[in-house]
Amino acid sequence: MRKTLRVLASRTLLTASLLFLATSPLQAAPAQAPANKATTTHPPGAAIASAHALATDAGMEMIRQGGNAFDAAVAVSAMLSVVEPISSGVGGGGFFLLHDAKSGKDVFVDARETAPESATPQAYLTPNGELDNDRATNGPWSAGIPGLPAALVHVSGKYGRLPLKTALAPAIRVAREGFAVYPRLERGYASRREVMERYRGTREVFLADGTPPKAGEVLRQPDLARTLELLGEKGFDGFYKGEVAKKLLAAVKEEGGRWRAEELSGYRVKEREPLHFKYRDWSITTAPPPSSGGVAIAQMLQMLSGWDLKSLDEAQRTHLIAESMRRAFRDRTIYLGDPDFVKMPLARLTSADYAAGQRAGIHPSKATPSDLLPGQPAPLEDDETTHFSILDAEGNRVSTTQTVNLLYGSGLVAPGTGVLLNDEMDDFALRPGTPNAFGVMGFEANAPAPGKRMLSSMTPSFIESKDELAILGAPGGSRIITEVLIGILAYDDGLTAQQVAAKPRIHHQWMPDVISAEPDALSPETVKALEAMGHKVNDGERTWGNLQTVSWDKRANTLEGGTDPRNPVGKADVLVK
Ligand code: DON
């Protein structure tokens, strides 16, 4: 397979006109720019990596039509709404980290869901005061007011070049004509079946022929096609007011929830200043609150910058990385929430001095027990959500992570809309100190309140040095943060985009006090050495994540995409001018 790709890649060198470089779902070959066009100021073409080949193709379709990275992002996102309903969609939300090449500015478009007024903390408690997990993760009470449709309108209108309608066209076509169900959708449905089949609207989409979706079958979503069409025709009002909004409100009411029309019509995306900091030779641009990811990445990398990780053996290196993860997750739990509602000591948390203080508390060869710090044990997670990365020939960049939260979100499709609502309310600390589905907990800073955005781990990021630029991010709940950390460290080690996406992962989130390791992430000797330092290691626990990344080597002026081999339907692609 790799051989074929190399041949294709080298052919691009010989062809002068606009070229399409086909890459396998598993591996993206680097593409060379013709030597006489080489420049270090502009990439030689466009690169896209996403979790589904149809989505990557939809993005490239926009580039070929003269669109920029932002038009491509709208097309990719809309297509993922159709073909990856298990992960993201117009019933959910997300974050878009953008770099506008013309102005040189970075902006973070926050399209996180907001809490409806009905979502008081009491609404999520059982009569004996426990967290009502069913309400928190299934059906109408679990859903926040969707943000993604507003983001598509905003990103297209403010940054794109093509009409919104054009960017939505591929998704509308596939929603109407259908796409082939793949094993992950079938498995996800099986695990959420009981919830999905509670709701009339969901049954209409997923049980259209009377049986659950099966790999290879064609899934058609004509109502979703119509909803996307209305969004294209009427913009914001096409979703948040009128016919679609009425159906969303009716569905939530029919299933026992309470949303007000003004909560939909009043939804707004927010543009925020991204977090910027330095790690070795890299300038890092990443997600600010209401994501916890950027703050944690800044904390961890600044703690780690006190060591020369490359010179350490695997056990030492893993120990230090796990200790930095533990400390960053502790702070996440205590301090972080929606910046419009809570005051956070961000300057302190992200400062080099604070990191130095935390670093000083890390013993070189002994684990710090997490329960030296307040907390409770917590269960493990499942993983969905979606990330994609785009770079265009003008130098525009998009790094975006989007989600409906757990597999197929709340499981509730509003009848007649095709819109599968999220279950993002579970990302709030609905009951202080009680872990959510990802085993992370929170307190006052992340308590629900009307209009408030729930704390997220989604961490779309750019990293740039004099010689290289990479765009990356991933799904995986709380593990997103550590996936991105490991991705950055892997780029720093000189790995290629595809190697970065494939790199085995470890994770520590303070509570539970354990290092989770993918199969093959750690050698048996390392596991032993870590245990001797006092770490509990869950070796070979499972695989997780779905990292999608693109990179530009400015010296050679080459582009590369990396798609996570854990997800066989992803695709990274490069289109050289
Ligand atoms: O925003 C967050 O942090 C979560 N809702 C992301 C969910 C996710 O990644 C699901 N996959 N494990």
mmCIF file with all atom_site columns, N, CA and C in Angstrom, residues 177-218:
data_model
loop_
_atom_site.group_PDB
_atom_site.id
_atom_site.type_symbol
_atom_site.label_atom_id
_atom_site.label_alt_id
_atom_site.label_comp_id
_atom_site.label_asym_id
_atom_site.label_entity_id
_atom_site.label_seq_id
_atom_site.pdbx_PDB_ins_code
_atom_site.Cartn_x
_atom_site.Cartn_y
_atom_site.Cartn_z
_atom_site.occupancy
_atom_site.B_iso_or_equiv
_atom_site.pdbx_formal_charge
_atom_site.auth_seq_id
_atom_site.auth_comp_id
_atom_site.auth_asym_id
_atom_site.auth_atom_id
_atom_site.pdbx_PDB_model_num
ATOM 1   N N  . GLU A 1 177 ? -29.128 11.193 -0.878 1.00 0.00 ? 177 GLU A N  1
ATOM 2   C CA . GLU A 1 177 ? -28.874 9.955  -1.647 1.00 0.00 ? 177 GLU A CA 1
ATOM 3   C C  . GLU A 1 177 ? -28.403 8.813  -0.765 1.00 0.00 ? 177 GLU A C  1
ATOM 4   N N  . GLY A 1 178 ? -27.816 9.143  0.385  1.00 0.00 ? 178 GLY A N  1
ATOM 5   C CA . GLY A 1 178 ? -27.375 8.104  1.315  1.00 0.00 ? 178 GLY A CA 1
ATOM 6   C C  . GLY A 1 178 ? -25.895 7.812  1.203  1.00 0.00 ? 178 GLY A C  1
ATOM 7   N N  . PHE A 1 179 ? -25.382 7.130  2.216  1.00 0.00 ? 179 PHE A N  1
ATOM 8   C CA . PHE A 1 179 ? -23.971 6.712  2.240  1.00 0.00 ? 179 PHE A CA 1
ATOM 9   C C  . PHE A 1 179 ? -23.923 5.333  2.890  1.00 0.00 ? 179 PHE A C  1
ATOM 10  N N  . ALA A 1 180 ? -22.803 4.643  2.694  1.00 0.00 ? 180 ALA A N  1
ATOM 11  C CA . ALA A 1 180 ? -22.685 3.278  3.216  1.00 0.00 ? 180 ALA A CA 1
ATOM 12  C C  . ALA A 1 180 ? -22.365 3.308  4.713  1.00 0.00 ? 180 ALA A C  1
ATOM 13  N N  . VAL A 1 181 ? -23.193 2.656  5.486  1.00 0.00 ? 181 VAL A N  1
ATOM 14  C CA . VAL A 1 181 ? -22.943 2.504  6.923  1.00 0.00 ? 181 VAL A CA 1
ATOM 15  C C  . VAL A 1 181 ? -21.637 1.713  7.092  1.00 0.00 ? 181 VAL A C  1
ATOM 16  N N  . TYR A 1 182 ? -20.811 2.111  8.052  1.00 0.00 ? 182 TYR A N  1
ATOM 17  C CA . TYR A 1 182 ? -19.548 1.405  8.305  1.00 0.00 ? 182 TYR A CA 1
ATOM 18  C C  . TYR A 1 182 ? -19.600 0.790  9.716  1.00 0.00 ? 182 TYR A C  1
ATOM 19  N N  . PRO A 1 183 ? -18.680 -0.140 9.997  1.00 0.00 ? 183 PRO A N  1
ATOM 20  C CA . PRO A 1 183 ? -18.809 -0.917 11.237 1.00 0.00 ? 183 PRO A CA 1
ATOM 21  C C  . PRO A 1 183 ? -18.907 -0.077 12.518 1.00 0.00 ? 183 PRO A C  1
ATOM 22  N N  . ARG A 1 184 ? -18.193 1.051  12.589 1.00 0.00 ? 184 ARG A N  1
ATOM 23  C CA . ARG A 1 184 ? -18.224 1.850  13.824 1.00 0.00 ? 184 ARG A CA 1
ATOM 24  C C  . ARG A 1 184 ? -19.632 2.398  14.082 1.00 0.00 ? 184 ARG A C  1
ATOM 25  N N  . LEU A 1 185 ? -20.337 2.782  13.016 1.00 0.00 ? 185 LEU A N  1
ATOM 26  C CA . LEU A 1 185 ? -21.714 3.277  13.193 1.00 0.00 ? 185 LEU A CA 1
ATOM 27  C C  . LEU A 1 185 ? -22.617 2.153  13.681 1.00 0.00 ? 185 LEU A C  1
ATOM 28  N N  . GLU A 1 186 ? -22.416 0.983  13.095 1.00 0.00 ? 186 GLU A N  1
ATOM 29  C CA . GLU A 1 186 ? -23.246 -0.166 13.482 1.00 0.00 ? 186 GLU A CA 1
ATOM 30  C C  . GLU A 1 186 ? -22.988 -0.544 14.940 1.00 0.00 ? 186 GLU A C  1
ATOM 31  N N  . ARG A 1 187 ? -21.711 -0.601 15.320 1.00 0.00 ? 187 ARG A N  1
ATOM 32  C CA . ARG A 1 187 ? -21.369 -0.956 16.708 1.00 0.00 ? 187 ARG A CA 1
ATOM 33  C C  . ARG A 1 187 ? -21.905 0.071  17.696 1.00 0.00 ? 187 ARG A C  1
ATOM 34  N N  . GLY A 1 188 ? -21.728 1.350  17.332 1.00 0.00 ? 188 GLY A N  1
ATOM 35  C CA . GLY A 1 188 ? -22.194 2.433  18.202 1.00 0.00 ? 188 GLY A CA 1
ATOM 36  C C  . GLY A 1 188 ? -23.701 2.355  18.390 1.00 0.00 ? 188 GLY A C  1
ATOM 37  N N  . TYR A 1 189 ? -24.399 2.059  17.292 1.00 0.00 ? 189 TYR A N  1
ATOM 38  C CA . TYR A 1 189 ? -25.861 1.959  17.380 1.00 0.00 ? 189 TYR A CA 1
ATOM 39  C C  . TYR A 1 189 ? -26.237 0.813  18.322 1.00 0.00 ? 189 TYR A C  1
ATOM 40  N N  . ALA A 1 190 ? -25.548 -0.289 18.159 1.00 0.00 ? 190 ALA A N  1
ATOM 41  C CA . ALA A 1 190 ? -25.865 -1.457 19.008 1.00 0.00 ? 190 ALA A CA 1
ATOM 42  C C  . ALA A 1 190 ? -25.691 -1.081 20.479 1.00 0.00 ? 190 ALA A C  1
ATOM 43  N N  . SER A 1 191 ? -24.647 -0.301 20.784 1.00 0.00 ? 191 SER A N  1
ATOM 44  C CA . SER A 1 191 ? -24.418 0.001  22.201 1.00 0.00 ? 191 SER A CA 1
ATOM 45  C C  . SER A 1 191 ? -25.381 1.074  22.723 1.00 0.00 ? 191 SER A C  1
ATOM 46  N N  . ARG A 1 192 ? -26.003 1.843  21.839 1.00 0.00 ? 192 ARG A N  1
ATOM 47  C CA . ARG A 1 192 ? -26.945 2.890  22.275 1.00 0.00 ? 192 ARG A CA 1
ATOM 48  C C  . ARG A 1 192 ? -28.390 2.527  21.910 1.00 0.00 ? 192 ARG A C  1
ATOM 49  N N  . ARG A 1 193 ? -28.593 1.296  21.467 1.00 0.00 ? 193 ARG A N  1
ATOM 50  C CA . ARG A 1 193 ? -29.876 0.936  20.858 1.00 0.00 ? 193 ARG A CA 1
ATOM 51  C C  . ARG A 1 193 ? -31.080 1.243  21.744 1.00 0.00 ? 193 ARG A C  1
ATOM 52  N N  . GLU A 1 194 ? -30.972 0.844  22.996 1.00 0.00 ? 194 GLU A N  1
ATOM 53  C CA . GLU A 1 194 ? -32.131 1.011  23.893 1.00 0.00 ? 194 GLU A CA 1
ATOM 54  C C  . GLU A 1 194 ? -32.541 2.481  23.945 1.00 0.00 ? 194 GLU A C  1
ATOM 55  N N  . VAL A 1 195 ? -31.569 3.371  24.001 1.00 0.00 ? 195 VAL A N  1
ATOM 56  C CA . VAL A 1 195 ? -31.880 4.811  24.082 1.00 0.00 ? 195 VAL A CA 1
ATOM 57  C C  . VAL A 1 195 ? -32.425 5.314  22.744 1.00 0.00 ? 195 VAL A C  1
ATOM 58  N N  . MET A 1 196 ? -31.732 4.960  21.676 1.00 0.00 ? 196 MET A N  1
ATOM 59  C CA . MET A 1 196 ? -32.122 5.450  20.341 1.00 0.00 ? 196 MET A CA 1
ATOM 60  C C  . MET A 1 196 ? -33.572 5.058  20.029 1.00 0.00 ? 196 MET A C  1
ATOM 61  N N  . GLU A 1 197 ? -33.948 3.870  20.436 1.00 0.00 ? 197 GLU A N  1
ATOM 62  C CA . GLU A 1 197 ? -35.264 3.382  20.016 1.00 0.00 ? 197 GLU A CA 1
ATOM 63  C C  . GLU A 1 197 ? -36.401 3.847  20.930 1.00 0.00 ? 197 GLU A C  1
ATOM 64  N N  . ARG A 1 198 ? -36.005 4.661  21.959 1.00 0.00 ? 198 ARG A N  1
ATOM 65  C CA . ARG A 1 198 ? -37.063 5.259  22.788 1.00 0.00 ? 198 ARG A CA 1
ATOM 66  C C  . ARG A 1 198 ? -37.823 6.340  22.015 1.00 0.00 ? 198 ARG A C  1
ATOM 67  N N  . TYR A 1 199 ? -37.156 6.942  21.028 1.00 0.00 ? 199 TYR A N  1
ATOM 68  C CA . TYR A 1 199 ? -37.680 8.183  20.456 1.00 0.00 ? 199 TYR A CA 1
ATOM 69  C C  . TYR A 1 199 ? -38.185 7.997  19.021 1.00 0.00 ? 199 TYR A C  1
ATOM 70  N N  . ARG A 1 200 ? -39.396 8.495  18.799 1.00 0.00 ? 200 ARG A N  1
ATOM 71  C CA . ARG A 1 200 ? -40.062 8.379  17.498 1.00 0.00 ? 200 ARG A CA 1
ATOM 72  C C  . ARG A 1 200 ? -39.178 8.910  16.353 1.00 0.00 ? 200 ARG A C  1
ATOM 73  N N  . GLY A 1 201 ? -38.636 10.114 16.551 1.00 0.00 ? 201 GLY A N  1
ATOM 74  C CA . GLY A 1 201 ? -37.851 10.744 15.478 1.00 0.00 ? 201 GLY A CA 1
ATOM 75  C C  . GLY A 1 201 ? -36.603 9.935  15.152 1.00 0.00 ? 201 GLY A C  1
ATOM 76  N N  . THR A 1 202 ? -36.006 9.335  16.167 1.00 0.00 ? 202 THR A N  1
ATOM 77  C CA . THR A 1 202 ? -34.782 8.548  15.958 1.00 0.00 ? 202 THR A CA 1
ATOM 78  C C  . THR A 1 202 ? -35.123 7.261  15.205 1.00 0.00 ? 202 THR A C  1
ATOM 79  N N  . ARG A 1 203 ? -36.235 6.661  15.593 1.00 0.00 ? 203 ARG A N  1
ATOM 80  C CA . ARG A 1 203 ? -36.647 5.425  14.905 1.00 0.00 ? 203 ARG A CA 1
ATOM 81  C C  . ARG A 1 203 ? -36.902 5.694  13.421 1.00 0.00 ? 203 ARG A C  1
ATOM 82  N N  . GLU A 1 204 ? -37.494 6.869  13.139 1.00 0.00 ? 204 GLU A N  1
ATOM 83  C CA . GLU A 1 204 ? -37.798 7.195  11.736 1.00 0.00 ? 204 GLU A CA 1
ATOM 84  C C  . GLU A 1 204 ? -36.531 7.241  10.880 1.00 0.00 ? 204 GLU A C  1
ATOM 85  N N  . VAL A 1 205 ? -35.417 7.685  11.469 1.00 0.00 ? 205 VAL A N  1
ATOM 86  C CA . VAL A 1 205 ? -34.172 7.772  10.700 1.00 0.00 ? 205 VAL A CA 1
ATOM 87  C C  . VAL A 1 205 ? -33.443 6.427  10.685 1.00 0.00 ? 205 VAL A C  1
ATOM 88  N N  . PHE A 1 206 ? -33.249 5.864  11.873 1.00 0.00 ? 206 PHE A N  1
ATOM 89  C CA . PHE A 1 206 ? -32.342 4.707  11.963 1.00 0.00 ? 206 PHE A CA 1
ATOM 90  C C  . PHE A 1 206 ? -33.039 3.362  11.815 1.00 0.00 ? 206 PHE A C  1
ATOM 91  N N  . LEU A 1 207 ? -34.363 3.353  11.939 1.00 0.00 ? 207 LEU A N  1
ATOM 92  C CA . LEU A 1 207 ? -35.090 2.088  11.745 1.00 0.00 ? 207 LEU A CA 1
ATOM 93  C C  . LEU A 1 207 ? -36.037 2.215  10.555 1.00 0.00 ? 207 LEU A C  1
ATOM 94  N N  . ALA A 1 208 ? -35.628 3.029  9.565  1.00 0.00 ? 208 ALA A N  1
ATOM 95  C CA . ALA A 1 208 ? -36.519 3.303  8.429  1.00 0.00 ? 208 ALA A CA 1
ATOM 96  C C  . ALA A 1 208 ? -36.994 2.008  7.774  1.00 0.00 ? 208 ALA A C  1
ATOM 97  N N  . ASP A 1 209 ? -36.097 1.004  7.713  1.00 0.00 ? 209 ASP A N  1
ATOM 98  C CA . ASP A 1 209 ? -36.518 -0.263 7.085  1.00 0.00 ? 209 ASP A CA 1
ATOM 99  C C  . ASP A 1 209 ? -36.881 -1.305 8.140  1.00 0.00 ? 209 ASP A C  1
ATOM 100 N N  . GLY A 1 210 ? -37.042 -0.853 9.355  1.00 0.00 ? 210 GLY A N  1
ATOM 101 C CA . GLY A 1 210 ? -37.473 -1.771 10.421 1.00 0.00 ? 210 GLY A CA 1
ATOM 102 C C  . GLY A 1 210 ? -36.326 -2.433 11.171 1.00 0.00 ? 210 GLY A C  1
ATOM 103 N N  . THR A 1 211 ? -35.091 -2.314 10.642 1.00 0.00 ? 211 THR A N  1
ATOM 104 C CA . THR A 1 211 ? -33.965 -2.943 11.356 1.00 0.00 ? 211 THR A CA 1
ATOM 105 C C  . THR A 1 211 ? -32.853 -1.906 11.578 1.00 0.00 ? 211 THR A C  1
ATOM 106 N N  . PRO A 1 212 ? -32.033 -2.111 12.623 1.00 0.00 ? 212 PRO A N  1
ATOM 107 C CA . PRO A 1 212 ? -30.941 -1.157 12.900 1.00 0.00 ? 212 PRO A CA 1
ATOM 108 C C  . PRO A 1 212 ? -29.947 -1.104 11.743 1.00 0.00 ? 212 PRO A C  1
ATOM 109 N N  . PRO A 1 213 ? -29.236 0.028  11.614 1.00 0.00 ? 213 PRO A N  1
ATOM 110 C CA . PRO A 1 213 ? -28.265 0.167  10.524 1.00 0.00 ? 213 PRO A CA 1
ATOM 111 C C  . PRO A 1 213 ? -27.201 -0.927 10.578 1.00 0.00 ? 213 PRO A C  1
ATOM 112 N N  . LYS A 1 214 ? -26.871 -1.449 9.417  1.00 0.00 ? 214 LYS A N  1
ATOM 113 C CA . LYS A 1 214 ? -25.868 -2.526 9.292  1.00 0.00 ? 214 LYS A CA 1
ATOM 114 C C  . LYS A 1 214 ? -24.779 -2.061 8.340  1.00 0.00 ? 214 LYS A C  1
ATOM 115 N N  . ALA A 1 215 ? -23.550 -2.428 8.655  1.00 0.00 ? 215 ALA A N  1
ATOM 116 C CA . ALA A 1 215 ? -22.442 -2.027 7.781  1.00 0.00 ? 215 ALA A CA 1
ATOM 117 C C  . ALA A 1 215 ? -22.740 -2.449 6.344  1.00 0.00 ? 215 ALA A C  1
ATOM 118 N N  . GLY A 1 216 ? -22.504 -1.534 5.416  1.00 0.00 ? 216 GLY A N  1
ATOM 119 C CA . GLY A 1 216 ? -22.719 -1.821 4.002  1.00 0.00 ? 216 GLY A CA 1
ATOM 120 C C  . GLY A 1 216 ? -24.077 -1.333 3.510  1.00 0.00 ? 216 GLY A C  1
ATOM 121 N N  . GLU A 1 217 ? -25.047 -1.227 4.403  1.00 0.00 ? 217 GLU A N  1
ATOM 122 C CA . GLU A 1 217 ? -26.363 -0.710 3.996  1.00 0.00 ? 217 GLU A CA 1
ATOM 123 C C  . GLU A 1 217 ? -26.271 0.791  3.733  1.00 0.00 ? 217 GLU A C  1
ATOM 124 N N  . VAL A 1 218 ? -27.227 1.290  2.950  1.00 0.00 ? 218 VAL A N  1
ATOM 125 C CA . VAL A 1 218 ? -27.227 2.734  2.653  1.00 0.00 ? 218 VAL A CA 1
ATOM 126 C C  . VAL A 1 218 ? -28.151 3.452  3.642  1.00 0.00 ? 218 VAL A C  1
#
